[in-house]
Amino acid sequence: MTGVGTAALVDVPEPVPGPGEVRLDVLAVGVCRSDLTVLARGGYPLPFTFGHEVCGRVAALGPGRHPVALGDQVVVHAPHGCGECARCVRGEANYCDRGRSLTAAGLGLGLDGGMAEAVTVDSRKLVAADGLDPVHASVLADAGLTSYHAVAGSLPLLAEPDAVAVVIGVGGLGHLAIKVLDALTGAHVIAVDTRESSLELARAQGVRTAVKLDSAAEAVTTATGGRGADVVFDFAAAPSSVDLAPQLLRVAGDLVVVGSGGGILPVVKPGPLPSGCRIRLPFWGSRDELAEVVALARRGSLPVRTEVFGLAEADRVFALLKAGEITGRAVLDPRRG
């Protein structure tokens, strides 16, 4: 990033790992809508490097002992925390008790990230990913992890034999949430989106019921006999989806708002939300959960739809993502020209 709203490939000094750090040669890095938010808002000292979905190979070790070795292929648990509170110590930097006072949310979100040939990271934040396609592995670090964490928090409601889950927004995260639901639950999944290409992606992920936004209420009524979905996952959180989601939800169901599309939900009694419902706002996931996501990928349970570009194409990819022209997840490969 060279200025607010602009991105360019520039030369910077090769990063040198400090105590407890390693330098990774970046093999692949995913592109996320959070990158668009950073690009639009700025606020970090320039030049600033994007990229929080990172798969790399350990190329150099800083001073100290490390749980990894030279040559290991790894993915990065990218959330940033204080490193001292109980949650950070447990590997839950995504919910750091001091997070509101920190200047960075994570790698590529305040800290220089992985849209580069190399990046330095704390070696304790690495998860082994040998044997996985680096392009697919990179996506696990956010799209896979965030989807897994979102689903895991609602597993009790999804344990019923007739449970129904709605996934609104079948993009980079939503298409992986579908497979996480398949892997962890027996729920009937209904996919909802505004784009036919996204509905086709949902069907490719095994969804039998994939409908446009204006047909969602009818589909949920038919699938549930009118009671509503046990859990609604909103990966868009745009005004239209935020308005729709409460209408699809069962009494005492979970509304899980994952996206940040600007929709506003009034929380009033009485109001649009059904009685007894729980609203969750998951953010990323823990390091242990990332290891669980990688394990699912190793078993072939998390097929990822990607579009791969060279590192120099980052600004073009941002434009495509903003225009809604990426199906699945865009990934940058620094090894490409």
Short mmCIF file of C-alpha atoms in Angstrom, two decimals:
data_model
loop_
_atom_site.label_atom_id
_atom_site.label_comp_id
_atom_site.label_asym_id
_atom_site.label_seq_id
_atom_site.Cartn_x
_atom_site.Cartn_y
_atom_site.Cartn_z
CA MET A 1 0.00 0.00 0.00
CA THR A 2 1.48 3.35 -1.04
CA GLY A 3 -1.44 5.67 -0.26
CA VAL A 4 -5.10 5.58 0.75
CA GLY A 5 -6.99 3.75 -1.98
CA THR A 6 -3.90 2.70 -3.93
CA ALA A 7 -1.72 -0.39 -3.94
CA ALA A 8 1.50 -1.05 -5.81
CA LEU A 9 4.38 -3.50 -5.81
CA VAL A 10 7.46 -1.77 -4.36
CA ASP A 11 10.90 -2.85 -3.18
CA VAL A 12 11.46 -2.95 0.58
CA PRO A 13 14.37 -4.39 2.59
CA GLU A 14 14.27 -8.14 3.22
CA PRO A 15 12.79 -8.67 6.70
CA VAL A 16 15.15 -9.99 9.38
CA PRO A 17 13.65 -12.26 12.06
CA GLY A 18 14.08 -11.07 15.63
CA PRO A 19 14.07 -13.16 18.82
CA GLY A 20 11.38 -15.85 18.63
CA GLU A 21 10.64 -15.01 14.99
CA VAL A 22 11.20 -16.76 11.68
CA ARG A 23 11.33 -15.48 8.13
CA LEU A 24 8.99 -17.20 5.73
CA ASP A 25 9.39 -17.36 1.99
CA VAL A 26 5.79 -16.70 1.00
CA LEU A 27 4.30 -19.43 -1.19
CA ALA A 28 0.75 -18.06 -1.41
CA VAL A 29 -1.40 -15.37 0.22
CA GLY A 30 -5.17 -15.00 0.09
CA VAL A 31 -7.03 -11.78 -0.70
CA CYS A 32 -9.90 -10.81 1.60
CA ARG A 33 -12.55 -8.11 1.73
CA SER A 34 -10.81 -6.92 4.91
CA ASP A 35 -7.96 -5.88 2.62
CA LEU A 36 -10.40 -3.62 0.78
CA THR A 37 -11.35 -2.00 4.09
CA VAL A 38 -7.70 -1.30 4.91
CA LEU A 39 -7.11 0.00 1.40
CA ALA A 40 -10.02 2.43 1.68
CA ARG A 41 -9.35 3.65 5.22
CA GLY A 42 -5.57 3.67 5.44
CA GLY A 43 -4.26 4.85 8.80
CA TYR A 44 -1.05 2.81 8.87
CA PRO A 45 2.49 4.16 8.23
CA LEU A 46 3.39 3.78 4.56
CA PRO A 47 4.50 1.74 2.76
CA PHE A 48 2.34 -0.95 4.32
CA THR A 49 2.10 -4.59 3.24
CA PHE A 50 -1.27 -6.39 3.06
CA GLY A 51 -1.92 -10.09 3.49
CA HIS A 52 -3.20 -12.10 6.46
CA GLU A 53 -3.86 -15.47 4.79
CA VAL A 54 -0.31 -16.75 4.48
CA CYS A 55 1.26 -20.06 3.57
CA GLY A 56 5.04 -20.04 3.51
CA ARG A 57 8.23 -22.02 3.96
CA VAL A 58 10.56 -21.39 6.90
CA ALA A 59 13.68 -19.78 5.42
CA ALA A 60 15.51 -18.31 8.42
CA LEU A 61 15.34 -18.60 12.21
CA GLY A 62 15.79 -15.69 14.59
CA PRO A 63 17.49 -16.07 17.98
CA GLY A 64 15.86 -18.49 20.42
CA ARG A 65 14.15 -21.86 20.30
CA HIS A 66 11.42 -22.57 17.75
CA PRO A 67 8.70 -25.21 17.30
CA VAL A 68 9.48 -25.32 13.56
CA ALA A 69 12.55 -26.12 11.45
CA LEU A 70 14.09 -24.71 8.30
CA GLY A 71 12.19 -25.91 5.25
CA ASP A 72 8.86 -26.53 7.00
CA GLN A 73 5.75 -25.49 5.08
CA VAL A 74 3.39 -23.67 7.43
CA VAL A 75 0.33 -21.46 7.63
CA VAL A 76 0.18 -18.44 9.93
CA HIS A 77 -2.29 -17.82 12.75
CA ALA A 78 -2.45 -14.13 11.98
CA PRO A 79 -4.55 -12.43 14.73
CA HIS A 80 -2.53 -10.03 16.89
CA GLY A 81 -2.90 -9.74 20.64
CA CYS A 82 -1.02 -8.47 23.65
CA GLY A 83 0.60 -11.87 24.15
CA GLU A 84 0.10 -11.69 27.91
CA CYS A 85 -3.60 -12.02 28.78
CA ALA A 86 -5.10 -15.45 29.46
CA ARG A 87 -6.72 -15.62 26.05
CA CYS A 88 -3.51 -14.82 24.18
CA VAL A 89 -1.63 -17.41 26.23
CA ARG A 90 -4.28 -19.99 25.14
CA GLY A 91 -3.72 -19.08 21.49
CA GLU A 92 -6.90 -16.96 21.30
CA ALA A 93 -5.34 -13.66 20.23
CA ASN A 94 -8.46 -13.06 18.15
CA TYR A 95 -10.22 -12.27 21.46
CA CYS A 96 -7.36 -10.55 23.27
CA ASP A 97 -8.60 -8.75 26.39
CA ARG A 98 -6.54 -5.70 25.39
CA GLY A 99 -7.46 -5.83 21.73
CA ARG A 100 -9.35 -2.55 21.74
CA SER A 101 -6.23 -0.67 22.81
CA LEU A 102 -3.88 -2.28 20.26
CA THR A 103 -2.93 -0.51 17.04
CA ALA A 104 -3.15 -3.69 14.94
CA ALA A 105 -5.68 -6.51 14.59
CA GLY A 106 -3.31 -8.90 12.89
CA LEU A 107 -0.78 -9.65 10.21
CA GLY A 108 -1.69 -7.48 7.23
CA LEU A 109 -4.17 -5.62 9.45
CA GLY A 110 -1.79 -3.20 11.10
CA LEU A 111 1.32 -5.38 10.97
CA ASP A 112 3.12 -5.84 7.66
CA GLY A 113 1.65 -8.93 6.06
CA GLY A 114 2.33 -11.60 3.51
CA MET A 115 1.68 -9.96 0.13
CA ALA A 116 5.43 -10.05 -0.37
CA GLU A 117 8.18 -12.48 -1.21
CA ALA A 118 9.02 -12.84 2.50
CA VAL A 119 7.55 -12.00 5.91
CA THR A 120 8.68 -12.36 9.52
CA VAL A 121 6.32 -13.87 12.11
CA ASP A 122 6.35 -15.19 15.66
CA SER A 123 7.17 -18.89 15.31
CA ARG A 124 4.57 -19.77 17.97
CA LYS A 125 1.88 -18.64 15.52
CA LEU A 126 2.72 -21.24 12.90
CA VAL A 127 0.79 -24.42 12.08
CA ALA A 128 2.37 -27.19 10.02
CA ALA A 129 0.88 -27.51 6.54
CA ASP A 130 3.31 -29.82 4.73
CA GLY A 131 1.74 -31.81 1.94
CA LEU A 132 -1.05 -29.32 1.21
CA ASP A 133 -1.24 -27.23 -1.93
CA PRO A 134 0.12 -23.86 -0.74
CA VAL A 135 -2.61 -21.98 -2.62
CA HIS A 136 -5.34 -23.91 -0.83
CA ALA A 137 -3.47 -23.90 2.48
CA SER A 138 -3.20 -20.10 2.54
CA VAL A 139 -6.99 -19.74 2.41
CA LEU A 140 -7.35 -21.89 5.52
CA ALA A 141 -5.73 -19.16 7.65
CA ASP A 142 -8.81 -16.90 7.52
CA ALA A 143 -11.58 -18.10 5.21
CA GLY A 144 -11.25 -21.61 6.59
CA LEU A 145 -10.57 -20.61 10.19
CA THR A 146 -13.27 -17.95 10.45
CA SER A 147 -15.86 -20.28 8.94
CA TYR A 148 -14.85 -23.10 11.27
CA HIS A 149 -15.01 -20.85 14.34
CA ALA A 150 -18.42 -19.50 13.29
CA VAL A 151 -19.87 -22.99 12.90
CA ALA A 152 -18.22 -24.42 16.03
CA GLY A 153 -19.93 -21.86 18.24
CA SER A 154 -23.37 -23.13 17.21
CA LEU A 155 -22.75 -26.87 17.22
CA PRO A 156 -25.25 -27.64 20.03
CA LEU A 157 -28.14 -26.25 17.92
CA LEU A 158 -26.89 -28.09 14.85
CA ALA A 159 -26.71 -31.46 16.63
CA GLU A 160 -30.43 -32.17 16.24
CA PRO A 161 -31.21 -34.73 13.51
CA ASP A 162 -33.52 -32.30 11.67
CA ALA A 163 -31.36 -29.18 12.08
CA VAL A 164 -31.34 -26.61 9.29
CA ALA A 165 -28.55 -24.08 8.70
CA VAL A 166 -28.71 -21.14 6.30
CA VAL A 167 -25.53 -19.73 4.75
CA ILE A 168 -26.05 -16.24 3.31
CA GLY A 169 -23.19 -15.17 1.04
CA VAL A 170 -21.38 -17.98 -0.77
CA GLY A 171 -18.06 -16.26 -1.29
CA GLY A 172 -14.57 -16.91 -0.01
CA LEU A 173 -15.80 -17.76 3.49
CA GLY A 174 -19.32 -18.99 2.78
CA HIS A 175 -18.30 -21.75 0.38
CA LEU A 176 -15.94 -23.12 3.03
CA ALA A 177 -18.58 -22.80 5.76
CA ILE A 178 -20.74 -25.18 3.73
CA LYS A 179 -18.03 -27.85 3.86
CA VAL A 180 -17.34 -27.20 7.56
CA LEU A 181 -21.05 -27.76 8.22
CA ASP A 182 -20.86 -31.00 6.25
CA ALA A 183 -17.80 -32.12 8.21
CA LEU A 184 -19.02 -31.23 11.71
CA THR A 185 -22.81 -31.62 11.51
CA GLY A 186 -25.62 -33.43 9.77
CA ALA A 187 -27.57 -30.23 9.18
CA HIS A 188 -29.54 -29.53 6.03
CA VAL A 189 -27.77 -26.53 4.50
CA ILE A 190 -29.60 -23.86 2.51
CA ALA A 191 -27.33 -21.50 0.56
CA VAL A 192 -28.47 -17.96 -0.27
CA ASP A 193 -26.83 -15.40 -2.53
CA THR A 194 -27.66 -12.74 -5.11
CA ARG A 195 -25.31 -14.09 -7.78
CA GLU A 196 -25.99 -17.20 -9.84
CA SER A 197 -22.25 -17.96 -9.98
CA SER A 198 -22.19 -18.15 -6.17
CA LEU A 199 -25.22 -20.43 -6.13
CA GLU A 200 -23.48 -22.68 -8.65
CA LEU A 201 -20.46 -22.75 -6.34
CA ALA A 202 -22.73 -23.75 -3.45
CA ARG A 203 -24.15 -26.60 -5.50
CA ALA A 204 -20.61 -27.68 -6.41
CA GLN A 205 -19.92 -27.85 -2.66
CA GLY A 206 -22.79 -30.31 -2.31
CA VAL A 207 -25.71 -28.04 -1.35
CA ARG A 208 -29.07 -29.29 -2.59
CA THR A 209 -30.98 -26.08 -1.87
CA ALA A 210 -29.32 -22.93 -3.26
CA VAL A 211 -31.60 -19.93 -3.86
CA LYS A 212 -31.60 -16.22 -4.56
CA LEU A 213 -32.23 -13.80 -1.70
CA ASP A 214 -35.87 -13.21 -2.63
CA SER A 215 -36.63 -16.95 -2.53
CA ALA A 216 -34.90 -17.68 0.77
CA ALA A 217 -37.94 -17.33 3.05
CA GLU A 218 -39.97 -19.77 0.97
CA ALA A 219 -37.08 -22.26 0.85
CA VAL A 220 -36.61 -22.16 4.62
CA THR A 221 -40.34 -22.50 5.25
CA THR A 222 -40.50 -25.54 2.99
CA ALA A 223 -37.43 -27.17 4.55
CA THR A 224 -38.50 -26.60 8.15
CA GLY A 225 -42.28 -26.87 7.98
CA GLY A 226 -42.48 -23.19 8.87
CA ARG A 227 -40.51 -23.23 12.13
CA GLY A 228 -37.41 -21.50 10.75
CA ALA A 229 -33.71 -22.29 10.56
CA ASP A 230 -31.84 -23.31 13.70
CA VAL A 231 -28.84 -21.17 12.70
CA VAL A 232 -28.44 -18.42 10.11
CA PHE A 233 -24.87 -17.57 9.14
CA ASP A 234 -24.68 -14.15 7.45
CA PHE A 235 -21.37 -13.91 5.62
CA ALA A 236 -22.48 -10.74 3.82
CA ALA A 237 -24.14 -8.63 6.54
CA ALA A 238 -25.25 -6.18 3.88
CA PRO A 239 -28.46 -4.24 4.55
CA SER A 240 -30.51 -6.70 2.48
CA SER A 241 -29.18 -9.80 4.24
CA VAL A 242 -29.39 -8.27 7.72
CA ASP A 243 -33.05 -7.44 7.04
CA LEU A 244 -33.70 -10.97 5.79
CA ALA A 245 -31.85 -13.06 8.38
CA PRO A 246 -34.26 -12.60 11.34
CA GLN A 247 -37.16 -13.65 9.12
CA LEU A 248 -35.46 -17.01 8.47
CA LEU A 249 -34.57 -17.77 12.09
CA ARG A 250 -36.28 -20.22 14.41
CA VAL A 251 -37.34 -19.16 17.91
CA ALA A 252 -34.29 -19.54 20.19
CA GLY A 253 -32.05 -19.93 17.16
CA ASP A 254 -28.59 -18.47 16.50
CA LEU A 255 -27.96 -15.51 14.21
CA VAL A 256 -24.24 -15.53 13.40
CA VAL A 257 -23.10 -12.29 11.75
CA VAL A 258 -19.72 -12.88 10.13
CA GLY A 259 -19.62 -10.32 7.34
CA SER A 260 -19.19 -6.57 7.61
CA GLY A 261 -21.27 -5.28 4.75
CA GLY A 262 -22.78 -2.32 6.58
CA GLY A 263 -26.17 -3.74 7.51
CA ILE A 264 -27.69 -2.51 10.79
CA LEU A 265 -29.84 -4.79 12.94
CA PRO A 266 -32.12 -3.18 15.54
CA VAL A 267 -32.04 -5.09 18.83
CA VAL A 268 -35.32 -4.18 20.50
CA LYS A 269 -38.18 -6.01 22.25
CA PRO A 270 -40.48 -6.54 20.51
CA GLY A 271 -38.65 -6.32 17.19
CA PRO A 272 -37.53 -8.32 14.16
CA LEU A 273 -35.56 -10.89 16.16
CA PRO A 274 -37.42 -14.00 17.36
CA SER A 275 -37.65 -14.54 21.11
CA GLY A 276 -34.84 -16.44 22.74
CA CYS A 277 -32.45 -15.94 19.83
CA ARG A 278 -28.74 -15.48 20.32
CA ILE A 279 -26.64 -13.10 18.21
CA ARG A 280 -22.99 -13.98 17.71
CA LEU A 281 -20.27 -11.84 16.12
CA PRO A 282 -17.37 -14.27 15.63
CA PHE A 283 -13.95 -12.92 14.72
CA TRP A 284 -11.31 -15.20 13.19
CA GLY A 285 -10.50 -18.18 15.45
CA SER A 286 -7.87 -19.68 17.75
CA ARG A 287 -4.55 -21.27 16.83
CA ASP A 288 -5.85 -24.67 17.97
CA GLU A 289 -8.86 -24.25 15.69
CA LEU A 290 -6.52 -23.45 12.79
CA ALA A 291 -4.76 -26.76 13.45
CA GLU A 292 -8.18 -28.47 13.35
CA VAL A 293 -8.97 -26.75 10.04
CA VAL A 294 -5.67 -27.95 8.56
CA ALA A 295 -6.50 -31.48 9.75
CA LEU A 296 -9.86 -31.31 7.94
CA ALA A 297 -8.09 -30.14 4.80
CA ARG A 298 -5.63 -33.02 5.01
CA ARG A 299 -8.62 -35.41 5.05
CA GLY A 300 -10.01 -33.78 1.92
CA SER A 301 -13.01 -32.30 3.76
CA LEU A 302 -12.37 -28.66 2.78
CA PRO A 303 -12.14 -28.27 -0.99
CA VAL A 304 -11.32 -24.65 -1.81
CA ARG A 305 -12.35 -22.76 -4.95
CA THR A 306 -9.56 -20.34 -5.83
CA GLU A 307 -8.57 -17.93 -8.57
CA VAL A 308 -4.79 -17.50 -8.64
CA PHE A 309 -2.90 -14.36 -9.69
CA GLY A 310 0.66 -13.08 -9.56
CA LEU A 311 1.77 -10.79 -6.76
CA ALA A 312 2.07 -7.83 -9.13
CA GLU A 313 -1.65 -8.17 -9.95
CA ALA A 314 -2.76 -7.31 -6.41
CA ASP A 315 -4.35 -3.97 -7.28
CA ARG A 316 -6.28 -5.58 -10.16
CA VAL A 317 -7.47 -8.32 -7.82
CA PHE A 318 -8.70 -5.71 -5.33
CA ALA A 319 -10.75 -4.14 -8.12
CA LEU A 320 -12.20 -7.51 -9.16
CA LEU A 321 -13.08 -8.34 -5.57
CA LYS A 322 -14.75 -4.99 -5.04
CA ALA A 323 -16.80 -5.51 -8.21
CA GLY A 324 -17.93 -8.96 -7.04
CA GLU A 325 -16.12 -10.70 -9.90
CA ILE A 326 -14.19 -13.26 -7.84
CA THR A 327 -15.75 -16.69 -7.34
CA GLY A 328 -14.47 -18.36 -4.20
CA ARG A 329 -11.17 -16.92 -2.96
CA ALA A 330 -8.52 -14.95 -4.83
CA VAL A 331 -4.95 -15.97 -4.02
CA LEU A 332 -1.68 -14.28 -4.94
CA ASP A 333 1.32 -16.45 -5.79
CA PRO A 334 4.67 -14.59 -5.47
CA ARG A 335 6.28 -17.31 -7.58
CA ARG A 336 4.29 -16.17 -10.60
CA GLY A 337 5.58 -13.44 -12.85
#
